[in-house]
mmCIF file of C-alpha atoms in Angstrom:
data_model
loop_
_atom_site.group_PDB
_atom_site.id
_atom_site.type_symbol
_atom_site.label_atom_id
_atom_site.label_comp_id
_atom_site.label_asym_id
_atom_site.label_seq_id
_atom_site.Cartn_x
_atom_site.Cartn_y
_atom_site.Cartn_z
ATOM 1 C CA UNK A 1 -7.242 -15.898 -1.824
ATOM 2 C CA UNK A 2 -8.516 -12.299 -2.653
ATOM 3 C CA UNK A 3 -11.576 -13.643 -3.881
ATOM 4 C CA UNK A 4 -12.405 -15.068 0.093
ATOM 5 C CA UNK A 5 -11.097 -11.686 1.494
ATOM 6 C CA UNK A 6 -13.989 -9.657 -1.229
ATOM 7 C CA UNK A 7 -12.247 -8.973 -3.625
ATOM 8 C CA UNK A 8 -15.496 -8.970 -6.877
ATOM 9 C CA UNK A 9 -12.077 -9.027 -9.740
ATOM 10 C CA UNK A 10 -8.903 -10.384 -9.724
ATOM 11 C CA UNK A 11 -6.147 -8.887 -11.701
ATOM 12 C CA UNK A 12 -2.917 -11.650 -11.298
ATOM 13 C CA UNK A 13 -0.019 -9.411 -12.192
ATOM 14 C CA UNK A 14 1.854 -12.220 -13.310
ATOM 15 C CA UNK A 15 0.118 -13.403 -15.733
ATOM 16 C CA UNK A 16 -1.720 -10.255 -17.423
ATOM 17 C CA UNK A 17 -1.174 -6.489 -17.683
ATOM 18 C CA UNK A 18 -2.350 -5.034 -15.178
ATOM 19 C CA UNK A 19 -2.758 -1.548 -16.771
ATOM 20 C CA UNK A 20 -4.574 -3.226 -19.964
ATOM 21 C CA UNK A 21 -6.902 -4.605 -17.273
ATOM 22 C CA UNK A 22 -7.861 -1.747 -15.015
ATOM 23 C CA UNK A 23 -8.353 0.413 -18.240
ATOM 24 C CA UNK A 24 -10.784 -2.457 -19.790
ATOM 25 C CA UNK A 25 -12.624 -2.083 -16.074
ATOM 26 C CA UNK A 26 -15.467 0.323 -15.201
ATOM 27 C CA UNK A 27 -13.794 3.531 -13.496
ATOM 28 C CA UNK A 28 -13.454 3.798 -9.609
ATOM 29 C CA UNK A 29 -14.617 6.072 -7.500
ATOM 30 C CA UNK A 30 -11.843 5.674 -4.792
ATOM 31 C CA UNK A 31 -8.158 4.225 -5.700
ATOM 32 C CA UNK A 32 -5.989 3.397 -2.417
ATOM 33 C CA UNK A 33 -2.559 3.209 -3.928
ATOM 34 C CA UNK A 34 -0.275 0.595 -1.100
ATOM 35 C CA UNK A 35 2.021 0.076 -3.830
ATOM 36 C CA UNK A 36 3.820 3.242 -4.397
ATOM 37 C CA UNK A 37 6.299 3.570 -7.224
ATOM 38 C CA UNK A 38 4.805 3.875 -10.752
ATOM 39 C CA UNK A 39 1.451 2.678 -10.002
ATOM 40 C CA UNK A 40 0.109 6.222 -9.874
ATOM 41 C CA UNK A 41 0.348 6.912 -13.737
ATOM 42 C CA UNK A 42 -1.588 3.848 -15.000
ATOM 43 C CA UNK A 43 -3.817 3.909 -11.797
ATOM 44 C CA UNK A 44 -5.161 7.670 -11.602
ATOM 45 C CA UNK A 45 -6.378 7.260 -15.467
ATOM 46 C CA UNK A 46 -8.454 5.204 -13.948
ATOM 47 C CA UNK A 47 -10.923 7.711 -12.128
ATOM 48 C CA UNK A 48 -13.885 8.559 -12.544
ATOM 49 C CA UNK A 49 -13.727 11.994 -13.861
ATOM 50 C CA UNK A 50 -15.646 15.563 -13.009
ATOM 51 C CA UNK A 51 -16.651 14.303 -9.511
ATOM 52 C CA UNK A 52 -15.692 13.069 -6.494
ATOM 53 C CA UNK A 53 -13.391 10.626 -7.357
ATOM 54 C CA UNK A 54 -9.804 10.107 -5.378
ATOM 55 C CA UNK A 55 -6.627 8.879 -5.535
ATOM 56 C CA UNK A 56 -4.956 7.913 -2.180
ATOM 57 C CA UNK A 57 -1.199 6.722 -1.644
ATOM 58 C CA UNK A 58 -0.200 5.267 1.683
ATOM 59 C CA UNK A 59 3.169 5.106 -0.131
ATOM 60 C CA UNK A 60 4.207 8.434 -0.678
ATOM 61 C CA UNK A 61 7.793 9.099 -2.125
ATOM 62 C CA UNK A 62 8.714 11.697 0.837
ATOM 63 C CA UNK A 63 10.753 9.485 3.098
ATOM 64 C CA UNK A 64 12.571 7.210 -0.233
ATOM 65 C CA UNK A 65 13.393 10.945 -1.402
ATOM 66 C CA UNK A 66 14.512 12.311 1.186
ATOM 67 C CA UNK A 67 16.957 8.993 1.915
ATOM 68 C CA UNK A 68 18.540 8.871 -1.533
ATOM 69 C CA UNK A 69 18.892 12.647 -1.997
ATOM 70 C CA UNK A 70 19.092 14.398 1.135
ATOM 71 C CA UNK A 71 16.874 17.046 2.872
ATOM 72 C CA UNK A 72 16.306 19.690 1.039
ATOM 73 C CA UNK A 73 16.584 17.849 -2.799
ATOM 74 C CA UNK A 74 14.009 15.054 -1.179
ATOM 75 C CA UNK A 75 11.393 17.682 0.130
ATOM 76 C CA UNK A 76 11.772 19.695 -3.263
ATOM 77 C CA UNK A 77 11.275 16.658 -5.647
ATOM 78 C CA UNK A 78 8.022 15.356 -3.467
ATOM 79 C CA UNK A 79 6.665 18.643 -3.156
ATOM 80 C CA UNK A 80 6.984 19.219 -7.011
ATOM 81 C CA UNK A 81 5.857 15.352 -7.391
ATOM 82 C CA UNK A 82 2.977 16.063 -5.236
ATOM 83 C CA UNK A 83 2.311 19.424 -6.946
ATOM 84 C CA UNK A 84 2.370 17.918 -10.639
ATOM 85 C CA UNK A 85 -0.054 15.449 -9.469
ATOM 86 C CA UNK A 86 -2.514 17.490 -7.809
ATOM 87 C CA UNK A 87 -2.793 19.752 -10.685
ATOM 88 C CA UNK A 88 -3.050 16.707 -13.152
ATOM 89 C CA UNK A 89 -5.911 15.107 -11.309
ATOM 90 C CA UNK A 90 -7.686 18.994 -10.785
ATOM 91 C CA UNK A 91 -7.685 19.529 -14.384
ATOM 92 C CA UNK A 92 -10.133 16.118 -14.164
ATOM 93 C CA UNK A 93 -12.060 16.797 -11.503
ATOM 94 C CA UNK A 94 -10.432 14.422 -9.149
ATOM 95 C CA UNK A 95 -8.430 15.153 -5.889
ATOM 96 C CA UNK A 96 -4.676 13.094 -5.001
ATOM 97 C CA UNK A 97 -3.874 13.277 -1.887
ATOM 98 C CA UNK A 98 -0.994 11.654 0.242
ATOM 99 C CA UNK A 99 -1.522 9.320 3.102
ATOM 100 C CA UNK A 100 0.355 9.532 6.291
ATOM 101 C CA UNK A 101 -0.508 7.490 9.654
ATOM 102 C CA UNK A 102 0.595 7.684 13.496
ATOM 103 C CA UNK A 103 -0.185 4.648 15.498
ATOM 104 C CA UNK A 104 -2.973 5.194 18.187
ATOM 105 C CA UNK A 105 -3.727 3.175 21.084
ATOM 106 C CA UNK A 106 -7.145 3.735 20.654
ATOM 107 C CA UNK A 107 -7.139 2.791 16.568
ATOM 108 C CA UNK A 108 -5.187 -0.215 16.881
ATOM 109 C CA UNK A 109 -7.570 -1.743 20.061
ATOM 110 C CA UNK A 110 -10.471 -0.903 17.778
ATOM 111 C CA UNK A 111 -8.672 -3.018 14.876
ATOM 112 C CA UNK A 112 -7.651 -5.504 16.875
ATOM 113 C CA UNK A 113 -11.725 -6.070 18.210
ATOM 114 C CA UNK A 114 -12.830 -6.121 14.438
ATOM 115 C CA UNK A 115 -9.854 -8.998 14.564
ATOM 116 C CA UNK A 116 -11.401 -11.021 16.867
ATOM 117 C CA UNK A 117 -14.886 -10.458 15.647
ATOM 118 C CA UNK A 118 -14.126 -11.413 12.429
ATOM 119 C CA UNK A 119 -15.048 -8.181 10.725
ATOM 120 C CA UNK A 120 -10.934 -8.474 9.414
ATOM 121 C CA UNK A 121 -9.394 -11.062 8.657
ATOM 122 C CA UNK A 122 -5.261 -10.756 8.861
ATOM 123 C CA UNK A 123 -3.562 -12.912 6.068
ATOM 124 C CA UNK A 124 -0.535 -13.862 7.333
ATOM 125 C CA UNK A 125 2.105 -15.157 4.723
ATOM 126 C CA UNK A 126 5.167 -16.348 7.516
ATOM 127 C CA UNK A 127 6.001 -15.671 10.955
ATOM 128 C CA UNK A 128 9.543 -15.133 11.699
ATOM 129 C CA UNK A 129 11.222 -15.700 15.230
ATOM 130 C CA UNK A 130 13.589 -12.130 16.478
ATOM 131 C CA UNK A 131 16.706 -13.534 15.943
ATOM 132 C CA UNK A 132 16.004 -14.179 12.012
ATOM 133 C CA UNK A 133 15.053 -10.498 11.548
ATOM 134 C CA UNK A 134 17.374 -9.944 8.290
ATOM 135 C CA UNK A 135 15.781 -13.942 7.054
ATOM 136 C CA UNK A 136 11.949 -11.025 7.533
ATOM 137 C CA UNK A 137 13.411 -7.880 6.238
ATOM 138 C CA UNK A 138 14.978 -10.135 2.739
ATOM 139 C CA UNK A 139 11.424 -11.709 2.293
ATOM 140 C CA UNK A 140 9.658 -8.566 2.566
ATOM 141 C CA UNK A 141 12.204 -7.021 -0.207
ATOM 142 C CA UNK A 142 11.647 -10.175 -2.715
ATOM 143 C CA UNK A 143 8.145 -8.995 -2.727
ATOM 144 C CA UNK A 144 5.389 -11.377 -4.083
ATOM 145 C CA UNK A 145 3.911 -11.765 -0.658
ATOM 146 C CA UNK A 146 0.498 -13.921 -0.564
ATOM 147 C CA UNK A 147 -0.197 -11.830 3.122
ATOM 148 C CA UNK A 148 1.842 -10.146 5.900
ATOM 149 C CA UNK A 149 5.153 -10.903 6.712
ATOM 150 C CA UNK A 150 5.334 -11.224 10.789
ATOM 151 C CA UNK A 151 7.825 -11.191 13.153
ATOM 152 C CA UNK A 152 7.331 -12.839 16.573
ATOM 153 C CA UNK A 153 9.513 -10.954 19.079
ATOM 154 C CA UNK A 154 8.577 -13.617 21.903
ATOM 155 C CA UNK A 155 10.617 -16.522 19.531
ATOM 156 C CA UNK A 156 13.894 -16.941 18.763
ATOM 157 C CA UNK A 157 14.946 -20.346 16.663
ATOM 158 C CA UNK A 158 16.532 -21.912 19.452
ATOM 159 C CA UNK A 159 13.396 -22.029 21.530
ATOM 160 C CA UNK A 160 15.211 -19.522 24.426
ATOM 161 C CA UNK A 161 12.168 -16.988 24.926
#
């Protein structure tokens, strides 16, 4: 599947180590972290050094932080998270920043023309009707996801719209 979306390597995280693998690879230039969690210390290794090279996380820990441990403690353990990492990737010429979006109007008609012109193509893994909104939110916490998981708040099971 990744392979028709691209992708020029494959790393199945099943079957082989995925650090092993990205260490064996030629370093990157550009690492967009959507995983979050641990990926960060195996993944920013993986830089090229003394240039321009970055490490981007659309997953930041902020908001996960700030749920399990309150205001204050949340902000204080990202900021120093954010500060040890910054300094770590400084010391080797790289920059790690943290990725936060606000929907646009604008953005998200410009995405959805590079939709229909084929310049993106969605992978959609299942479509969910509204009333089976837990059935989404418990698929989307098993992880393992070959694509999007949808939800389709025109359908309910029962065919009532």
């Amino acid at each position: 599947m990744v392979t028709d979306l691209g992708a020029d390597t494959v790393i199945d995280y099943k079957t082989q180590d995925v650090a092993s693998c990205l260490k064996d690879m030629e370093r990157f230039d550009i690492i967009l972290d959507s995983l979050g969690g641990n990926f960060a210390s195996y993944a920013r290794p993986c830089l090229r050094r003394k240039g321009c090279a970055k490490y981007i996380s659309i997953v930041p820990p902020l908001l996960e932080n700030t749920d399990s441990l309150g205001l204050v403690p949340g902000l204080l353990k990202s900021a120093a998270s954010l500060t040890k990492n910054i300094v770590l990737a400084l010391q080797d010429g790289q920059q790690y920043r943290w990725a936060f979006f606000q929907s646009s109007t604008d953005c998200l008609q410009t995405v959805c023309h590079m939709v229909e012109s084929g310049q993106i193509r969605p992978v959609i893994d299942q479509v969910f009707p509204m009333d089976q909104v837990p059935q989404a939110f418990s698929k989307v916490d098993d992880g393992h996801a070959r694509g999007k998981t949808v939800i389709d708040i025109k359908k309910r099971t029962d065919n009532n719209s």
